[in-house]
Short mmCIF file of C-alpha atoms in Angstrom, two decimals:
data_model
loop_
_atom_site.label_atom_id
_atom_site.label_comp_id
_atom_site.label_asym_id
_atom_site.label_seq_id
_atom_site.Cartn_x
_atom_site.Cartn_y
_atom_site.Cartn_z
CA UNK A 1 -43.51 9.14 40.43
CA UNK A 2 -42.66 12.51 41.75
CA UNK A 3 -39.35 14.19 42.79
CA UNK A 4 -38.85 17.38 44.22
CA UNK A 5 -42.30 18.89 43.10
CA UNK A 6 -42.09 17.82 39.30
CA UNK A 7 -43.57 14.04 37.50
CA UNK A 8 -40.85 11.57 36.44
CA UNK A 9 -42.69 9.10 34.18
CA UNK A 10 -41.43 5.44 34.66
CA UNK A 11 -41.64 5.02 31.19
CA UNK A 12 -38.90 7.73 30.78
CA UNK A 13 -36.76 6.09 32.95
CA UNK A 14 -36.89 2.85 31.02
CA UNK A 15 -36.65 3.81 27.64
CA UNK A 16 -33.11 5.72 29.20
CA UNK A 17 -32.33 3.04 31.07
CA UNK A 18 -32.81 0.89 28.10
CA UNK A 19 -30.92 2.86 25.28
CA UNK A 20 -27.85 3.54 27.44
CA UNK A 21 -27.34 -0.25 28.45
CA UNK A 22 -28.23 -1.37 24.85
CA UNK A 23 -26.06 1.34 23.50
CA UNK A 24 -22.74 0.00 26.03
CA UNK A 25 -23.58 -3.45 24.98
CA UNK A 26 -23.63 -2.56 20.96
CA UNK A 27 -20.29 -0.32 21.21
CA UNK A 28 -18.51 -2.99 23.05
CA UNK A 29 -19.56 -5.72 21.05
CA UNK A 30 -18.56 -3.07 18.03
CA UNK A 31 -15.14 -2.61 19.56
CA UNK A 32 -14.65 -6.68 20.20
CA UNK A 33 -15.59 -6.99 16.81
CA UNK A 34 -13.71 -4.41 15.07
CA UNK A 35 -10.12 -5.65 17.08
CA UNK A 36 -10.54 -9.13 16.61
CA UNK A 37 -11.49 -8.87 12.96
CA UNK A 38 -8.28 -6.13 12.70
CA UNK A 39 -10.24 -3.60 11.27
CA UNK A 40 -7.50 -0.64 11.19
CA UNK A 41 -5.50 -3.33 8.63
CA UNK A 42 -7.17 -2.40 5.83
CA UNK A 43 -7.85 0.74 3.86
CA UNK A 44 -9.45 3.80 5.42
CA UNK A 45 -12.67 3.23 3.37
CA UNK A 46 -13.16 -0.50 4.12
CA UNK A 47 -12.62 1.29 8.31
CA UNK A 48 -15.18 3.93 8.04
CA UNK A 49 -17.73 1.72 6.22
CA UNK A 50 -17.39 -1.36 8.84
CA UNK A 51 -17.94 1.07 11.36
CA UNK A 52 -20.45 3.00 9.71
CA UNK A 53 -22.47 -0.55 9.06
CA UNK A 54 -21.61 -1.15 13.06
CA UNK A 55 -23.32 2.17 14.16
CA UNK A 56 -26.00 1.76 11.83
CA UNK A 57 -26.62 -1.97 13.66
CA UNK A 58 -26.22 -1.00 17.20
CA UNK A 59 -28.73 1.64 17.19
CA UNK A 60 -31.55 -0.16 15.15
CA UNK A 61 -31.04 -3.33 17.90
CA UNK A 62 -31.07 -0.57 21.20
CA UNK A 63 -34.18 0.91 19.61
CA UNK A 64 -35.62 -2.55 19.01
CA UNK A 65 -34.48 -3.82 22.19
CA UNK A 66 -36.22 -0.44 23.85
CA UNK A 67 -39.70 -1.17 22.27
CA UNK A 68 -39.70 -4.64 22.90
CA UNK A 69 -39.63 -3.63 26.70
CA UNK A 70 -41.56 -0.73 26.73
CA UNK A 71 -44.61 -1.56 24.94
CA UNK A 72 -45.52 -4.69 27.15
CA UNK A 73 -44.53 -2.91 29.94
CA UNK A 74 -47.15 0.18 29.17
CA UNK A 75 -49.74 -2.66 28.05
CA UNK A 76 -49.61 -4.19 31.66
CA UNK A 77 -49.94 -0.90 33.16
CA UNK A 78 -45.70 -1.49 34.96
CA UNK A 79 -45.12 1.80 33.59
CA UNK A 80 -46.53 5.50 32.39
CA UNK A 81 -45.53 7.60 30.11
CA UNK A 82 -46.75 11.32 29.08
CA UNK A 83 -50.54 10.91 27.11
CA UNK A 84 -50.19 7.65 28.17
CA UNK A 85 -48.77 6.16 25.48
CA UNK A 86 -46.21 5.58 23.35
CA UNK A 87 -45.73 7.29 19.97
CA UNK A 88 -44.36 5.00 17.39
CA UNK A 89 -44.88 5.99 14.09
CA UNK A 90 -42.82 5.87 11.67
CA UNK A 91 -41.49 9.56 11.49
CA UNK A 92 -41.33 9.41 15.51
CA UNK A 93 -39.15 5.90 14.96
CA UNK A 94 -36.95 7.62 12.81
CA UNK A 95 -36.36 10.37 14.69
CA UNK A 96 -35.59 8.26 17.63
CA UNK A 97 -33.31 6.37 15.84
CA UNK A 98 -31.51 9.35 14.13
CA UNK A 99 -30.44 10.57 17.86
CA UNK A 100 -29.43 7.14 19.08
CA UNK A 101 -27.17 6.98 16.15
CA UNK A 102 -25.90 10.43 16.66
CA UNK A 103 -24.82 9.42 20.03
CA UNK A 104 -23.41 5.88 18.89
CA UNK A 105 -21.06 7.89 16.09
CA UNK A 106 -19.73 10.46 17.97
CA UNK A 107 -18.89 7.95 20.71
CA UNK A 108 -17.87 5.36 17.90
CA UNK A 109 -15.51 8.16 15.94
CA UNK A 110 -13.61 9.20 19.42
CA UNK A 111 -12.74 5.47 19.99
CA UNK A 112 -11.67 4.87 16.47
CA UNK A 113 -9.86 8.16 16.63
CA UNK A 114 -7.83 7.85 19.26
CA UNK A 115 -7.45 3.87 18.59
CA UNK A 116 -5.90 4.80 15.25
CA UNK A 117 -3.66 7.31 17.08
CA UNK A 118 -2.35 4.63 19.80
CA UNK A 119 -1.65 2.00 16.44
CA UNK A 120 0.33 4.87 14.83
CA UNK A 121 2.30 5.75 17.77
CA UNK A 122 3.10 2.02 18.20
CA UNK A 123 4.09 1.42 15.06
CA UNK A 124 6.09 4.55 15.09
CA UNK A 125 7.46 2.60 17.97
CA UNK A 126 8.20 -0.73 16.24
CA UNK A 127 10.15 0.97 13.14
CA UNK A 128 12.26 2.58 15.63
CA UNK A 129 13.07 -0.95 17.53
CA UNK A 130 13.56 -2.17 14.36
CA UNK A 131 15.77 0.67 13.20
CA UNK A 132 17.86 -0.37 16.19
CA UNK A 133 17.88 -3.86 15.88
CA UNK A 134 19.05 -3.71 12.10
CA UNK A 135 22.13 -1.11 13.84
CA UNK A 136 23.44 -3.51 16.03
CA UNK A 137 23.34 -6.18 13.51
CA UNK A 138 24.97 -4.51 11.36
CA UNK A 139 27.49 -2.96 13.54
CA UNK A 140 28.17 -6.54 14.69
CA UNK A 141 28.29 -8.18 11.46
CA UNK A 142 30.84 -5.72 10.18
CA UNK A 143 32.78 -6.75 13.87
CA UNK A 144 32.18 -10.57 12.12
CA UNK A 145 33.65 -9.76 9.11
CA UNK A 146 36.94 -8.14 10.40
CA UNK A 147 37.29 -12.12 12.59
CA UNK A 148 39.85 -11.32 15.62
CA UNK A 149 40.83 -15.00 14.98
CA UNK A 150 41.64 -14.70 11.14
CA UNK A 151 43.13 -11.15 11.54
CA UNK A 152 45.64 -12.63 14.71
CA UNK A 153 46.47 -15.39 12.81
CA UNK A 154 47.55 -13.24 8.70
CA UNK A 155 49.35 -10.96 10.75
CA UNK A 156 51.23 -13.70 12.50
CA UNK A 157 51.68 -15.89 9.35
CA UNK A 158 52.74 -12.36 7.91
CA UNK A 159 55.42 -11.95 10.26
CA UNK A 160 56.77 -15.65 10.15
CA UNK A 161 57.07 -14.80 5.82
CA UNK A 162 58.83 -11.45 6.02
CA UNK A 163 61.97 -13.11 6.73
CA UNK A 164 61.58 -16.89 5.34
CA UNK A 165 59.44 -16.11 1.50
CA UNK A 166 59.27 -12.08 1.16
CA UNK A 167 57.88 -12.19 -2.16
CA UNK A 168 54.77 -14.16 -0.60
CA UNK A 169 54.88 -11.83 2.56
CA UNK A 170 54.09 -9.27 -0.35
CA UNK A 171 51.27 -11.00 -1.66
CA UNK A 172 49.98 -11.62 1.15
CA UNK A 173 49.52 -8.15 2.12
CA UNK A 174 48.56 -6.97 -1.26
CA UNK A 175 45.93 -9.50 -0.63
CA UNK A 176 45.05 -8.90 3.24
CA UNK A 177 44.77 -4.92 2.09
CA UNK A 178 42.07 -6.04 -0.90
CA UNK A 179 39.96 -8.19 1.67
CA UNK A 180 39.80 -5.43 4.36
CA UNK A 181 39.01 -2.91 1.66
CA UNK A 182 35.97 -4.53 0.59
CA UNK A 183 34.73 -5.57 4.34
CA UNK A 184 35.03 -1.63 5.04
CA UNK A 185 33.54 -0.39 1.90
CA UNK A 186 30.26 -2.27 2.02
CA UNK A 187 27.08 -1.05 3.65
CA UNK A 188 23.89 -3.52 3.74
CA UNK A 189 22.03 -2.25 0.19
CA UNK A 190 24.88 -2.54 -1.87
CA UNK A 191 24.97 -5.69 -4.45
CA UNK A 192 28.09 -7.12 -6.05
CA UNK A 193 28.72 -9.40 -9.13
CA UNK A 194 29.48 -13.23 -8.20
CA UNK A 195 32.58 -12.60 -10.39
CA UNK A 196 33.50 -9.55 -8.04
CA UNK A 197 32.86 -11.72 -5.06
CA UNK A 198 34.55 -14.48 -6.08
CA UNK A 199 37.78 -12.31 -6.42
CA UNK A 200 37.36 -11.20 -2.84
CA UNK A 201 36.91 -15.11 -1.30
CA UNK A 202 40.19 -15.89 -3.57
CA UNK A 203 42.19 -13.32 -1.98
CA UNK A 204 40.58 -14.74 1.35
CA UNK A 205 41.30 -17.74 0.58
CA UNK A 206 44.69 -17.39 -0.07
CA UNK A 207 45.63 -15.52 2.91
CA UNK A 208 43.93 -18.79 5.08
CA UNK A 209 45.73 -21.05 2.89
CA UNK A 210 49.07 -20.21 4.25
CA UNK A 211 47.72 -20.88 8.30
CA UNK A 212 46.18 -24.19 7.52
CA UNK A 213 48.37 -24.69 4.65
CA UNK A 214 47.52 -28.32 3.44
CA UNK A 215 44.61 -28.84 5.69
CA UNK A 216 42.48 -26.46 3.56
CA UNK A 217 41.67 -27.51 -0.03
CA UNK A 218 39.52 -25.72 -2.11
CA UNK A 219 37.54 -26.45 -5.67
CA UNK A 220 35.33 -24.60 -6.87
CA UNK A 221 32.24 -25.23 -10.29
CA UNK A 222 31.51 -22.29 -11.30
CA UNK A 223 29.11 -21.51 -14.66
CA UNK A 224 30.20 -18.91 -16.63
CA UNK A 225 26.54 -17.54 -17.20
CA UNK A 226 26.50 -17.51 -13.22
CA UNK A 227 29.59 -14.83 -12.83
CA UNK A 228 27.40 -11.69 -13.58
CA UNK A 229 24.73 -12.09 -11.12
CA UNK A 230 23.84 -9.97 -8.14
CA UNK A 231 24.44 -11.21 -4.41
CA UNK A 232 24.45 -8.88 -1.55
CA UNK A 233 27.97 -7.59 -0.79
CA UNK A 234 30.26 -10.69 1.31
CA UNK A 235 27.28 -12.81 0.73
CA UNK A 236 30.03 -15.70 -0.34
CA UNK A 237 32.53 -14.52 1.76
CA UNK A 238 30.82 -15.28 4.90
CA UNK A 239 30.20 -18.50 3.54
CA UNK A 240 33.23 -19.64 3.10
CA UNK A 241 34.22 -18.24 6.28
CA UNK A 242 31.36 -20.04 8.02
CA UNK A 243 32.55 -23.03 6.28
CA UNK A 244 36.49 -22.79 7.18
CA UNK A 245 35.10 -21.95 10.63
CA UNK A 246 33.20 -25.04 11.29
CA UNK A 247 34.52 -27.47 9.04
CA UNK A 248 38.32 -27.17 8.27
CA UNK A 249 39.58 -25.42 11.29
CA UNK A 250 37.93 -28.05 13.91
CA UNK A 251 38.79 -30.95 12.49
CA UNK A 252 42.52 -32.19 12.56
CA UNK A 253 43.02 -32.92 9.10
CA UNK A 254 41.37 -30.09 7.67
CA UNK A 255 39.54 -31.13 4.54
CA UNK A 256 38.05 -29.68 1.30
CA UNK A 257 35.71 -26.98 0.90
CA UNK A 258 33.58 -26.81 -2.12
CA UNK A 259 32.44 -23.96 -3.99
CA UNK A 260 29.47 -24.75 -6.58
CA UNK A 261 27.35 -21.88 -8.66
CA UNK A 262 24.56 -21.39 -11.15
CA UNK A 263 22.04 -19.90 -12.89
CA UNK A 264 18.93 -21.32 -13.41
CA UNK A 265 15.47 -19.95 -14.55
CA UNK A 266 16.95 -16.10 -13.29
CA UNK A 267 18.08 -17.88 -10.35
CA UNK A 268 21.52 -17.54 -8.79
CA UNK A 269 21.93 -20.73 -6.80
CA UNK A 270 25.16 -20.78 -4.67
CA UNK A 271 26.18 -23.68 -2.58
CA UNK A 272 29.09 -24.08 0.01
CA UNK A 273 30.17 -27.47 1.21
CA UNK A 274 32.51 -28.34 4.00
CA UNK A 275 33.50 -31.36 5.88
CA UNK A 276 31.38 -31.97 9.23
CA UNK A 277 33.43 -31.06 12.41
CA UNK A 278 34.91 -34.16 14.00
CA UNK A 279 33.41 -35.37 17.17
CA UNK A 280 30.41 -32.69 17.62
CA UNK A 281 27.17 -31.96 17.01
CA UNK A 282 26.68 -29.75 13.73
CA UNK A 283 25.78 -26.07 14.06
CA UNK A 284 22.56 -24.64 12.21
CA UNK A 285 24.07 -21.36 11.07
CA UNK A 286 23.06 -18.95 14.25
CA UNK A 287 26.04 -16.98 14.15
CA UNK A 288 26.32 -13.20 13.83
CA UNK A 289 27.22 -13.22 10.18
CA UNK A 290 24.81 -15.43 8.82
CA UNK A 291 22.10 -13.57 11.12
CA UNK A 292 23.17 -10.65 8.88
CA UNK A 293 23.16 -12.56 5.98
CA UNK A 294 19.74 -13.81 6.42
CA UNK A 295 18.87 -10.08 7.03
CA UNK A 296 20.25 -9.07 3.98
CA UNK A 297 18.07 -11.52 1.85
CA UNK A 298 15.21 -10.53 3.47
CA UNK A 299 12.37 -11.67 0.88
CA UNK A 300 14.18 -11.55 -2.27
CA UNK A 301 15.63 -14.78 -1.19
CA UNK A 302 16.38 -18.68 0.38
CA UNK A 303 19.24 -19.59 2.74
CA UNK A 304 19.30 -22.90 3.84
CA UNK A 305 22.00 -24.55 6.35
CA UNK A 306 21.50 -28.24 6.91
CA UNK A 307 23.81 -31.31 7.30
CA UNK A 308 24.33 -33.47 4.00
CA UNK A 309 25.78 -36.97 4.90
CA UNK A 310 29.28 -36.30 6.44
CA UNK A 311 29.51 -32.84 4.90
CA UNK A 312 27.41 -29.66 6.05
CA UNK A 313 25.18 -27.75 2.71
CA UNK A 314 25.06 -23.82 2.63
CA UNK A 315 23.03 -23.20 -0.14
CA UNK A 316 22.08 -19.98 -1.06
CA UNK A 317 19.51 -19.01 -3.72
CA UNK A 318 18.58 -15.44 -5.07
CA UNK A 319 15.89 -14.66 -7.67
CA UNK A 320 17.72 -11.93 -10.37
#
């Protein structure tokens, strides 16, 4: 073949023809591989030797996949090459697979470079979301704890006492002052003592007990060994909340809400029962504050919501 004055051997243009389609089928194949297999998950060593191993592969099979056309195709007289012949041993073999590999790991390293650099940025990305998810949860579970409904209805109750028991109107906001104290001072890390926390739901409960008055009752089992173990801060509170919520404040009568704790094998196992609302379907605990209850547990714990018979089962369980 000649172009423009000069010889262009048809046995050059195979053996490029060759190595640069083997070489785009071996990186993509490489790249399929490396993605599906999730690579970039483990360490940087385990990375660089996968793709080391992959480089290593893809140029023996385009050099293999080059001779296995050329040399029939020189036998048969389909192509020519300079001397007429093709020079295959083994230092010549070597060489040409030394710059077939050079080309496959520079091309190889850019991808996996910039690869790595698109993962980083998007999980730079992610941690941000996530930043801002866990903000708006948290701004809206402190919203949950100070409930519009249960601060309307102290102040109210408040109001009707001043004048008719003053000395309870007292309590009360000695009480009211305590529970909005601790929903303020709380941010998501903080832990608090089941004995601490149980002083903050009696105060709560005390202030409901005077809107539902007999509708709400209230007993509680509560193992001594149990009172010094760490919960996330309002953990209990929003149970009981939940509970008063869903159970006493929908139904008519009201009914009993029971408060039941242990501590068993370095496990704090807290469980809040309440009567099932009257004439609906029970909830599964999808509400703000057990979102950010559920949030605050993370791993290091189990929250389970589930009906129980005729009564609804919080049951909370936290390794020490």
């Amino acid at each position: 073949m000649r172009i423009g004055g000069g010889i262009v051997f048809s046995g050059i243009v195979l053996i490029t023809v060759s190595v640069a389609v083997s070489l785009w089928l071996c990186s993509g194949a490489l790249r399929s591989v490396a993605l599906r297999q999730r690579w970039w998950e483990g360490s940087l060593g385990s990375l660089v030797l996968k793709l080391a191993a992959g480089v290593v592969l893809g140029a023996s099979v385009a050099q293999a996949v080059t001779a296995a056309l050329l040399l029939p195709a020189l036998a048969l007289g389909w192509v020519q090459l300079p001397g007429g012949h093709a020079d295959y041993q083994w230092s010549s073999v070597l060489l040409y697979w030394m710059n077939t590999a050079l080309f496959l790991l520079v091309w190889t390293g850019l991808w996996g470079g910039l690869h790595g650099l698109r993962r980083a940025r998007h999980s730079e990305l992610a941690r941000l979301r996530a930043e801002a998810e866990r903000s708006v949860l948290e701004r809206d579970a402190l919203r949950a704890r100070l409930n519009p409904h249960f601060m309307f209805n102290a102040l109210n109750n408040l109001r009707a006492l001043i004048l008719e028991d003053p000395e309870r109107a007292r309590d009360m906001v000695t009480r009211l002052s305590r529970t909005l104290r601790q929903a303020l001072a709380h941010n998501r890390s903080e832990q608090d003592t089941l004995a601490e926390e149980l002083a903050v739901v009696d105060d709560y409960l005390a202030i409901e007990a005077v809107h539902f008055e007999q509708r709400l009752q209230v007993r509680q089992q509560i193992d001594a060994d149990a009172t010094q173990a760490q919960l996330p801060a309002m953990a209990l509170q929003l149970l009981v909340e939940n509970a008063i919520k869903h159970g006493i404040a929908s139904r008519p009568g009201g009914g009993e809400v029971q408060i039941r704790a242990t501590l068993d094998n370095d496990v704090l196992r807290l469980q809040v029962d309440n009567p099932l609302p009257t004439g609906s379907e029970p909830t599964h605990g999808h509400g703000v504050g057990l979102a950010y209850l559920r949030a605050q547990l993370g791993m290091r714990g189990r929250f389970v919501l589930q009906p129980a018979g005729d009564r609804m089962q919080a049951l909370l369980e936290i390794p020490q």
